[in-house]
PDB file of C-alpha atoms in Angstrom:
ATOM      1  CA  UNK W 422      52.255 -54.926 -34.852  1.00 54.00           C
ATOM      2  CA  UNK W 423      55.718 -56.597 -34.605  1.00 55.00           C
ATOM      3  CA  UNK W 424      55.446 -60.747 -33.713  1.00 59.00           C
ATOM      4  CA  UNK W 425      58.314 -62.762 -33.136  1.00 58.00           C
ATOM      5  CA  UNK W 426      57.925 -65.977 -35.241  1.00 58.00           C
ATOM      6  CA  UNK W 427      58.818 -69.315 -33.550  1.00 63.00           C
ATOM      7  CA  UNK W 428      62.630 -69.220 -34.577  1.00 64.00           C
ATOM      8  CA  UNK W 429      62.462 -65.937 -32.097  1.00 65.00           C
ATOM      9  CA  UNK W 430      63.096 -63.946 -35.520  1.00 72.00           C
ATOM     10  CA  UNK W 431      60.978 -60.520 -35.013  1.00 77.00           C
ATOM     11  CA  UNK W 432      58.721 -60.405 -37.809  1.00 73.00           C
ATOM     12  CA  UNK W 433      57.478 -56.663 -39.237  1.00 78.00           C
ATOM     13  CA  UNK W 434      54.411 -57.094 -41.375  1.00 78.00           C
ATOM     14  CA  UNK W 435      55.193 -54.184 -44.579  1.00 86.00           C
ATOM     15  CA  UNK W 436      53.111 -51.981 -45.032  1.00 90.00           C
ATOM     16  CA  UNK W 437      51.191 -50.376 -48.708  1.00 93.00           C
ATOM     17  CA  UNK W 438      48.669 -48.183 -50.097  1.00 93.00           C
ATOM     18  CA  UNK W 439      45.244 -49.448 -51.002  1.00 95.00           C
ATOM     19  CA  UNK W 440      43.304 -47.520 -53.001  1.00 96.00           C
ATOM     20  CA  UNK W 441      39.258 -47.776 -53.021  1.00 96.00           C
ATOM     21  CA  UNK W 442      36.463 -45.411 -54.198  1.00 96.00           C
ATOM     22  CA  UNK W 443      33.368 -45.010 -52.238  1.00 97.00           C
ATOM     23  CA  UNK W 444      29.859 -42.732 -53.112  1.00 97.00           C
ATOM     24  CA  UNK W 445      28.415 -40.531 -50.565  1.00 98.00           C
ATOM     25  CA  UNK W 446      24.793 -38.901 -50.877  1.00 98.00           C
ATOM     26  CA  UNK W 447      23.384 -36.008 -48.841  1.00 97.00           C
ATOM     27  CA  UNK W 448      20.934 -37.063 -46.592  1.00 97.00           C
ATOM     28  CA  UNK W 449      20.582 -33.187 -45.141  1.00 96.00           C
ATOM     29  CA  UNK W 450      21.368 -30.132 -47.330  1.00 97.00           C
ATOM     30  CA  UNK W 451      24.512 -28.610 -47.986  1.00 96.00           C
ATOM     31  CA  UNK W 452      25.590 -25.045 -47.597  1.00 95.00           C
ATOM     32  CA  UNK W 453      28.671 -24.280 -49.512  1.00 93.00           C
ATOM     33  CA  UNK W 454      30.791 -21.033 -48.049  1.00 84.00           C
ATOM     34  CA  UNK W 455      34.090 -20.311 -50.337  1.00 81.00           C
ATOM     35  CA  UNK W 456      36.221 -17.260 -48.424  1.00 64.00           C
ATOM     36  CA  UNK W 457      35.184 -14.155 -50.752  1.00 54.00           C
ATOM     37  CA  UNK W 458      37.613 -12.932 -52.487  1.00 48.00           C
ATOM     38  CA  UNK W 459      38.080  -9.611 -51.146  1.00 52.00           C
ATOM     39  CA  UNK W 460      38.063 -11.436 -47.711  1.00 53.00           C
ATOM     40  CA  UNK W 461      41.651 -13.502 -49.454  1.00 53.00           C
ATOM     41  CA  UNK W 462      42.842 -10.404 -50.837  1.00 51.00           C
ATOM     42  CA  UNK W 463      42.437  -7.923 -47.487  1.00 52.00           C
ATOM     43  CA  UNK W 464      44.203 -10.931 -45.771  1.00 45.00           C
ATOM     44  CA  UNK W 465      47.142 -10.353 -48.651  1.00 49.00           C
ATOM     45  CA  UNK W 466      47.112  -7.155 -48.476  1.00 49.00           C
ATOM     46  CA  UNK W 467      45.742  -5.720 -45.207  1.00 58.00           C
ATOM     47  CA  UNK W 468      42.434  -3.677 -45.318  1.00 53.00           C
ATOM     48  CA  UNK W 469      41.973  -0.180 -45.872  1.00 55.00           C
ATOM     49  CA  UNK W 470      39.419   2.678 -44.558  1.00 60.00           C
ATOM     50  CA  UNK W 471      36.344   2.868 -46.266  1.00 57.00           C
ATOM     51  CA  UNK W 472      35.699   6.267 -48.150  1.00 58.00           C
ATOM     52  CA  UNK W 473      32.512   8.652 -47.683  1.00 53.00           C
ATOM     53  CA  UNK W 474      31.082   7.383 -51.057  1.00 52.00           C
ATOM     54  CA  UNK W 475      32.159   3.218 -50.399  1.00 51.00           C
ATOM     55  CA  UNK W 476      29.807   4.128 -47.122  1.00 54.00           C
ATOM     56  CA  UNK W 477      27.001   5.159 -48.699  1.00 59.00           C
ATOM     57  CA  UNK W 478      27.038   1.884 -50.931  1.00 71.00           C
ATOM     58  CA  UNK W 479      24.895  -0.796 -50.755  1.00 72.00           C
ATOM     59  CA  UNK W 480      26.445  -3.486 -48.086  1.00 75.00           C
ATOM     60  CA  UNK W 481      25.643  -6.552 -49.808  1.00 79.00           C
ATOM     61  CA  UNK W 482      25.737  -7.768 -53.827  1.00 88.00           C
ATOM     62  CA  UNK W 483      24.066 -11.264 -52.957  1.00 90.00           C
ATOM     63  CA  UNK W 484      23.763 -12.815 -56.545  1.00 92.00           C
ATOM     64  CA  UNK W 485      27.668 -12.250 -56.256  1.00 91.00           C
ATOM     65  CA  UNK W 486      28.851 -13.223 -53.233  1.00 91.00           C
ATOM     66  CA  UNK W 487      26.161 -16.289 -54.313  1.00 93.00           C
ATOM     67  CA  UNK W 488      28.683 -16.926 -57.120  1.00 93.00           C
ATOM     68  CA  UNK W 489      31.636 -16.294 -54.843  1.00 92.00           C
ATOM     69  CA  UNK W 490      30.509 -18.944 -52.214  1.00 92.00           C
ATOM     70  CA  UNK W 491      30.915 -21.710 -54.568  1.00 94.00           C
ATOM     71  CA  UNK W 492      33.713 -23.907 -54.492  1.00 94.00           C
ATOM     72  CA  UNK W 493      33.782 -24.039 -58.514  1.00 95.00           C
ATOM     73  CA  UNK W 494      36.308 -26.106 -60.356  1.00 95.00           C
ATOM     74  CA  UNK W 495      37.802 -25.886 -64.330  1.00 93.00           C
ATOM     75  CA  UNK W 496      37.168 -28.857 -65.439  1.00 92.00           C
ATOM     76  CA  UNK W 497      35.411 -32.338 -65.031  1.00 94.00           C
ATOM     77  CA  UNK W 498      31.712 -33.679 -64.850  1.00 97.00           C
ATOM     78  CA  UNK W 499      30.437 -30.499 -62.421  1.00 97.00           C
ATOM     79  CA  UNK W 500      30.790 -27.152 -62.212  1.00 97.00           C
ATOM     80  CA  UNK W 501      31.208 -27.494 -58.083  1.00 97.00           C
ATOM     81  CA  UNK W 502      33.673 -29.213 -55.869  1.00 97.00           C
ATOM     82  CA  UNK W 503      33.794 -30.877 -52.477  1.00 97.00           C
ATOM     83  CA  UNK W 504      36.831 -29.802 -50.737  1.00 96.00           C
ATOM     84  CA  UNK W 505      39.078 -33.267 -50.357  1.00 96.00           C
ATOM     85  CA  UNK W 506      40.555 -32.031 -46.876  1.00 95.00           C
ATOM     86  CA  UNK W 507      36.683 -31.474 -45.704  1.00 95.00           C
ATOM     87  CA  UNK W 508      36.323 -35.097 -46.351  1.00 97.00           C
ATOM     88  CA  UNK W 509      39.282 -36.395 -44.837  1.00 97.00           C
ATOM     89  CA  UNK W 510      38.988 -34.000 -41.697  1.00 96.00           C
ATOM     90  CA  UNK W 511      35.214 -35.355 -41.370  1.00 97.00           C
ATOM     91  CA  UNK W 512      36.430 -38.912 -40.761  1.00 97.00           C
ATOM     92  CA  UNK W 513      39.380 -38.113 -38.282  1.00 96.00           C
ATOM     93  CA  UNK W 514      36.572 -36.188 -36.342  1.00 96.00           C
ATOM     94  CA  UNK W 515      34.537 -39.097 -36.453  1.00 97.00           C
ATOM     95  CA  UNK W 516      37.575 -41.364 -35.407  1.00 96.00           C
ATOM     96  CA  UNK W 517      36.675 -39.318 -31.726  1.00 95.00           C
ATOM     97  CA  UNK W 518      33.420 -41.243 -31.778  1.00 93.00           C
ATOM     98  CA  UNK W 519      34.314 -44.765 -33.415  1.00 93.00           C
ATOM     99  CA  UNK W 520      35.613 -47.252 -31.370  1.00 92.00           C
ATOM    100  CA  UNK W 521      39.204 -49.186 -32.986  1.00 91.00           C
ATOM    101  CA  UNK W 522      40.753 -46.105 -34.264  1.00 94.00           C
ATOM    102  CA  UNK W 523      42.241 -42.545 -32.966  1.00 95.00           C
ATOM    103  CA  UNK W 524      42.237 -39.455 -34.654  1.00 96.00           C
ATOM    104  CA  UNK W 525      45.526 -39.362 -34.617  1.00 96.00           C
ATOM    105  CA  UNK W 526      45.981 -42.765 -36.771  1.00 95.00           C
ATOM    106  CA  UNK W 527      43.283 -41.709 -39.055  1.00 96.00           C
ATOM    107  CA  UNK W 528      45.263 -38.657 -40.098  1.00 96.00           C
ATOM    108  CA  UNK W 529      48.271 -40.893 -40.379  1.00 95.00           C
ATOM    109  CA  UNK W 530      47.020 -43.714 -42.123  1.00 96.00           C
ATOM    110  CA  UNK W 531      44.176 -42.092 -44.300  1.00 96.00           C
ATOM    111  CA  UNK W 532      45.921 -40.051 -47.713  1.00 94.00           C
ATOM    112  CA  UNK W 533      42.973 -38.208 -49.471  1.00 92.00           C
ATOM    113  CA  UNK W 534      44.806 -36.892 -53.169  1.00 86.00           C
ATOM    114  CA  UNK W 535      43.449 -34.143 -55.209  1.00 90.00           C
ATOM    115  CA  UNK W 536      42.243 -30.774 -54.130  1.00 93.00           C
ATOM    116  CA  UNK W 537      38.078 -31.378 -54.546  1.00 96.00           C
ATOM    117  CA  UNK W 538      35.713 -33.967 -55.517  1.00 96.00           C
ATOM    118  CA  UNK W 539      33.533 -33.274 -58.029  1.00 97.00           C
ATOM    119  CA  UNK W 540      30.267 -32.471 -56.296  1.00 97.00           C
ATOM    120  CA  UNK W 541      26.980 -33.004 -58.356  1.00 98.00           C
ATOM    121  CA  UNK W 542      23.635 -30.941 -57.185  1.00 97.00           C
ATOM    122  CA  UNK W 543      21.975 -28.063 -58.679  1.00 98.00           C
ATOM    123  CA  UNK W 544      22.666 -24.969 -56.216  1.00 97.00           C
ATOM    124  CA  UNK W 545      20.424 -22.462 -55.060  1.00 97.00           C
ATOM    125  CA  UNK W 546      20.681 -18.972 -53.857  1.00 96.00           C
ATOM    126  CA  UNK W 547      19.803 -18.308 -50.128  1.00 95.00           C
ATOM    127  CA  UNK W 548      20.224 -15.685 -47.687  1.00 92.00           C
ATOM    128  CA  UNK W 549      20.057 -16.142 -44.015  1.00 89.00           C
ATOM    129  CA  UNK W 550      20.378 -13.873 -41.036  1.00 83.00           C
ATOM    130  CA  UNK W 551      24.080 -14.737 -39.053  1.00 82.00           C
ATOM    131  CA  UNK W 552      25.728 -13.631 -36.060  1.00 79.00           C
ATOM    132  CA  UNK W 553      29.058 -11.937 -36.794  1.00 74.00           C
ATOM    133  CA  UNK W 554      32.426 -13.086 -34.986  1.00 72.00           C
ATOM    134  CA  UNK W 555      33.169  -9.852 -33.829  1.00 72.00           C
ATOM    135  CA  UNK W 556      32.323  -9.753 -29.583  1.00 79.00           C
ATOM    136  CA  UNK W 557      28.982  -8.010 -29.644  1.00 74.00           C
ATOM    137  CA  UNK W 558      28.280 -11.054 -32.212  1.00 78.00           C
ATOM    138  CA  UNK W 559      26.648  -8.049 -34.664  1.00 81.00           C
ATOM    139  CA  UNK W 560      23.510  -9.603 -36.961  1.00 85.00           C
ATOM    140  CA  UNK W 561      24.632  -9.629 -40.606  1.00 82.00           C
ATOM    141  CA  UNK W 562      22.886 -11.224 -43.665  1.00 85.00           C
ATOM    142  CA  UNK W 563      25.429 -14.042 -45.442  1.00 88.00           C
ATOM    143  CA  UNK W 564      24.346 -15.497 -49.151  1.00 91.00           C
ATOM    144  CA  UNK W 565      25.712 -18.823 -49.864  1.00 92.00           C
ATOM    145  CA  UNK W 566      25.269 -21.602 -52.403  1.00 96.00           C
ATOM    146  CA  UNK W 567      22.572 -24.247 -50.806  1.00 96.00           C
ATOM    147  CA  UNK W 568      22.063 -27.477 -52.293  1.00 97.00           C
ATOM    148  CA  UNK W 569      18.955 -29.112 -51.326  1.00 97.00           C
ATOM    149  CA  UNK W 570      20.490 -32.458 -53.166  1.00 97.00           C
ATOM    150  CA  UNK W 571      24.156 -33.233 -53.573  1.00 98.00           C
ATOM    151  CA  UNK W 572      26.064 -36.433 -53.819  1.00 98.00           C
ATOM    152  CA  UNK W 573      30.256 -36.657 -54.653  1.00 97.00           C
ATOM    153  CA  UNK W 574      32.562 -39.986 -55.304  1.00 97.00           C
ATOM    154  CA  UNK W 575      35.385 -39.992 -52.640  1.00 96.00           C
ATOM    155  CA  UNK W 576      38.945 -41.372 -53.435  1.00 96.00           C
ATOM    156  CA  UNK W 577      40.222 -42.738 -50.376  1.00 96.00           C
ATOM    157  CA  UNK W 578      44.068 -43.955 -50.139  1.00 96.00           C
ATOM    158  CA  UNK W 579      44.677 -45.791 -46.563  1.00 96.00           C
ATOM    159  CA  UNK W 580      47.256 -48.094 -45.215  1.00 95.00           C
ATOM    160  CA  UNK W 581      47.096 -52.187 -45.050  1.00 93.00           C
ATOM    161  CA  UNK W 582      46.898 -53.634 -43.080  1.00 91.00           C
ATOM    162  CA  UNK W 583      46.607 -51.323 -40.315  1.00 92.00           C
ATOM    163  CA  UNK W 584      43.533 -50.580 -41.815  1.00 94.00           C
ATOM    164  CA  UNK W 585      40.890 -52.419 -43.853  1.00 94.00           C
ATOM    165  CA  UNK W 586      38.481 -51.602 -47.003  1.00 95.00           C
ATOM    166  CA  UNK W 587      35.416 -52.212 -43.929  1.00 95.00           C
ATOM    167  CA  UNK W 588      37.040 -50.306 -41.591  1.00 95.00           C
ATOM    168  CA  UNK W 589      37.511 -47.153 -44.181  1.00 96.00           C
ATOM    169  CA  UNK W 590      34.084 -47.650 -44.817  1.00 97.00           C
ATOM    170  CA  UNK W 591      32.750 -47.696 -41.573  1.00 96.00           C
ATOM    171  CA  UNK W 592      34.551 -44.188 -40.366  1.00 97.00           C
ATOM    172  CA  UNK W 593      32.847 -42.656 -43.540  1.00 97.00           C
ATOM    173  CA  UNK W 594      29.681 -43.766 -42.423  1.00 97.00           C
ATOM    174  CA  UNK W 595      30.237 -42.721 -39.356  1.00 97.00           C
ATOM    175  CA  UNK W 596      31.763 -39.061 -40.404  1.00 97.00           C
ATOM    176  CA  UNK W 597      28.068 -38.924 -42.241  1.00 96.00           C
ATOM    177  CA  UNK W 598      26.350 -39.388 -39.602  1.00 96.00           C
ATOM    178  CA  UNK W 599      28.002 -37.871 -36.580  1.00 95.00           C
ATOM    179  CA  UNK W 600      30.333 -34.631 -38.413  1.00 96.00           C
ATOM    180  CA  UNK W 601      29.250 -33.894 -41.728  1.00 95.00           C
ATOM    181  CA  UNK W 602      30.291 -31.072 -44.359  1.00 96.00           C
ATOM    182  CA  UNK W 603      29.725 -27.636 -44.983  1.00 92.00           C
ATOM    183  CA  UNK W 604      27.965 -25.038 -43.220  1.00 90.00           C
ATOM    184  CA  UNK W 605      25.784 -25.382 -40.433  1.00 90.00           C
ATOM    185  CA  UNK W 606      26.947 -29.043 -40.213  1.00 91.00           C
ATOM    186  CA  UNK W 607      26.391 -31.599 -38.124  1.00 89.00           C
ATOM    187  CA  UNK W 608      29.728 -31.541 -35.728  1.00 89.00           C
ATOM    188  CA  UNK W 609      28.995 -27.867 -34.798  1.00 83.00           C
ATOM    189  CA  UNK W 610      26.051 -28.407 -32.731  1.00 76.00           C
ATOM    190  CA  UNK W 611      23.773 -25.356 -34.422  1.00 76.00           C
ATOM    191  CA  UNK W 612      22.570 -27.008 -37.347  1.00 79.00           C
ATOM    192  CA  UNK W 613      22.382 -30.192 -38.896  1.00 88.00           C
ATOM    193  CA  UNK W 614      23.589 -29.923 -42.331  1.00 94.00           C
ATOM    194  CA  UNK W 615      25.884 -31.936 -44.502  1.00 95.00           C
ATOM    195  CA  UNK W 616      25.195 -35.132 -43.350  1.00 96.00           C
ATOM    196  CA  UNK W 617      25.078 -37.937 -45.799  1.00 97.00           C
ATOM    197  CA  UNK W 618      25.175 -41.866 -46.536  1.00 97.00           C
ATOM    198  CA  UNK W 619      27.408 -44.333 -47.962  1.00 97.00           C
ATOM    199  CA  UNK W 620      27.818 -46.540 -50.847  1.00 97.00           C
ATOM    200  CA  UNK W 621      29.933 -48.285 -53.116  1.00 95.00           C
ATOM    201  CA  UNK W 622      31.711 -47.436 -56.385  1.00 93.00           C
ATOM    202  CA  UNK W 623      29.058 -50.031 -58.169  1.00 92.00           C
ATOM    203  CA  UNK W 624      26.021 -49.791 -55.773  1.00 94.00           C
ATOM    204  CA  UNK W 625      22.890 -49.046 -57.578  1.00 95.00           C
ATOM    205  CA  UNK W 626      21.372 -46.236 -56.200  1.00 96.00           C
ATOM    206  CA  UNK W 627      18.057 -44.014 -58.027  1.00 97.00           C
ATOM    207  CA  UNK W 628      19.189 -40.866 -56.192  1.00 97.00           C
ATOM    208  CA  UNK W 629      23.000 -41.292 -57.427  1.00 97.00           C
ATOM    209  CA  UNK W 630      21.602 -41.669 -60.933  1.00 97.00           C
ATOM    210  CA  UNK W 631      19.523 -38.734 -60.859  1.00 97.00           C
ATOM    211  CA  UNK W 632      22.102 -36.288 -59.619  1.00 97.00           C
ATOM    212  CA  UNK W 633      24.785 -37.775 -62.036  1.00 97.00           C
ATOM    213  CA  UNK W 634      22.196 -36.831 -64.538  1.00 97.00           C
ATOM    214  CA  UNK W 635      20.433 -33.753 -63.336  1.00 97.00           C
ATOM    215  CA  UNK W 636      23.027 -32.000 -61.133  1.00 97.00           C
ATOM    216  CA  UNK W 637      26.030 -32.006 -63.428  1.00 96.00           C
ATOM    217  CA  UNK W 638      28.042 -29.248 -64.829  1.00 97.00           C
ATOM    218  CA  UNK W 639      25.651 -27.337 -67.272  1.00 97.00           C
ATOM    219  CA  UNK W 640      22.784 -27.540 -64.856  1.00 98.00           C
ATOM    220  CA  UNK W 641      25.409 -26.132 -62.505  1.00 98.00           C
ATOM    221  CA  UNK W 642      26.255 -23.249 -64.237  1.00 97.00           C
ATOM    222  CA  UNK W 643      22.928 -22.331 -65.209  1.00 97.00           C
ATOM    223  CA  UNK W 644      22.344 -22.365 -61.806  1.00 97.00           C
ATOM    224  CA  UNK W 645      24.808 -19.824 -61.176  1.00 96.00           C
ATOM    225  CA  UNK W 646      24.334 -18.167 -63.985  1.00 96.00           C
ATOM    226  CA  UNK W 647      20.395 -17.199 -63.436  1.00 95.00           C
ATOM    227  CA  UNK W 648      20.021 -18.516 -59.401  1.00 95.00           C
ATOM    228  CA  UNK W 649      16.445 -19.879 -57.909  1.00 95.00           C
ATOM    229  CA  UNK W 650      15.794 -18.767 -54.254  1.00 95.00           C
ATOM    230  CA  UNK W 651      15.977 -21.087 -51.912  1.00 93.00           C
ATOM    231  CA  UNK W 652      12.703 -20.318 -49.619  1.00 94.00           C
ATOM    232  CA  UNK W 653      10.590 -17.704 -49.391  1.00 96.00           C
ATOM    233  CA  UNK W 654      12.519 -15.729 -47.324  1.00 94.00           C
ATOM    234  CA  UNK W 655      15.696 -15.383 -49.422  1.00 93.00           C
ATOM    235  CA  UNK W 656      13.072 -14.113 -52.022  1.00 95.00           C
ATOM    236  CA  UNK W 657      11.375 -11.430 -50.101  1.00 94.00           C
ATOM    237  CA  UNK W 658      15.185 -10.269 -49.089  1.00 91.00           C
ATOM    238  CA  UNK W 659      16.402  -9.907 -53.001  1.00 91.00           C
ATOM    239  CA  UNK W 660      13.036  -9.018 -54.302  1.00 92.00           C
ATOM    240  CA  UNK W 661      14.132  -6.036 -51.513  1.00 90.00           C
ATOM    241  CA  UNK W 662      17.482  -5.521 -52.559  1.00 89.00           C
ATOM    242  CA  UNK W 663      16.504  -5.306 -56.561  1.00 87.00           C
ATOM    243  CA  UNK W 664      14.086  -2.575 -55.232  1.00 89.00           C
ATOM    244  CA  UNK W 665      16.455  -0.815 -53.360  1.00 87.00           C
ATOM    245  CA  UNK W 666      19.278  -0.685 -56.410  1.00 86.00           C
ATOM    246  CA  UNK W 667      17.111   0.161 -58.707  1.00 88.00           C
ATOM    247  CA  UNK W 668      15.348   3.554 -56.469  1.00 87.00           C
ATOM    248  CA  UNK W 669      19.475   4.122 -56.021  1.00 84.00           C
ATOM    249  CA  UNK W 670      19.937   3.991 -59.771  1.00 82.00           C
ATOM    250  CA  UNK W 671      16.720   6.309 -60.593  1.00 77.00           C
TER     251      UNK W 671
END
């Protein structure tokens, strides 16, 4: 805010970036639900009638749309990635609920780079029974990526002094607790997912250690490579679609 100094000279503090790196750990599971691709490519290029035979197919292929549902990345420590604007849209949701700031400043003065974080947890495979969108809200089965334990290191770029490393920290916390990530989270009412804590670059933590060493990428990709079921439920449901594909193929 602009102060006039005692000469009467309006003084205008300048403003810069301040970079700072923060840790957050799930304190709920995470679903992870990547647009398919044929979902991207029928929004591309419009969708087309099914054919007798495409109709007689089996509906579902859930160890691929498994694969499908992961946000994967090329490169880095994991296999998986936290989308960067899930993050940042987490905290301007939370800026609703935390006194100090609007959620129209936070989306201002917060600047989250990149495209994902890398996300550490070993996913599992698991298959739950949804309501579609459509109006008579049709049952449908959706497989996603669930990890039971996930952690990711956030890159945060604010302003200063409109905003402070404590204050930055704070609306994370906050965003943990009140909005989450993913699936099923928090903010939506119907589940409580996503949620996590917060901690700092250098915080010891045993939990942060063991997914940094347990939930990296080549546990990741083994993971996706030969999936575990999440509950006994998803089981049951693949055990009955491996039945079902392999009467189809005798």
């Amino acid at each position: 805010m602009a102060k006039k100094t005692e000469t009467g000279e309006l003084h205008i503090p300048s403003l810069q970036h301040v970079d700072m790196t923060l840790r957050i750990i799930g304190t709920t599971p995470m679903f992870q639900n990547r647009m398919a691709a044929k979902a991207t490519q029928t929004l591309l290029l419009g969708g087309a009638k099914k054919t007798a035979a495409e109709r007689k197919e089996i509906k579902h292929h859930p160890v691929a749309e498994y694969r499908m549902s992961a946000e994967q990345v090329q490169s880095g420590p994991t296999a998986l990635g936290l989308r960067v604007v899930a993050v940042k849209a987490a905290m301007c949701s939370a800026a609703l609920e935390t006194a100090g700031i609007t959620k129209t400043s936070a989306q201002r003065l917060l600047f989250m780079p990149g495209d994902h974080y890398a996300l550490y947890g070993v996913p599992e495979l698991r298959m739950d029974i949804v309501r579609s969108a459509d109006i008579n809200k049709t049952p449908d089965v959706r497989t996603r990526v669930f990890l039971p334990k996930w952690g990711a290191e956030i890159k945060i770029r604010y302003i200063a002094p409109t905003l402070s490393a404590s204050g930055v920290t704070t609306l994370l916390c906050n965003a943990g607790i009140l909005i989450g990530v993913g699936d099923f989270r928090q903010e939506k009412g119907k589940g409580s997912f996503g949620s996590f804590r917060v901690i700092g670059e250098d915080q010891e933590d045993a939990e942060w250690d063991d997914l940094v060493k347990n939930g990296g990428r080549m546990h990741q990709l083994a993971a996706l490579a030969d999936p575990e079921c999440a509950n006994e439920e998803t089981r049951e449901l693949l055990e009955l679609y491996f039945g079902e594909v392999r009467r189809r193929a005798a």
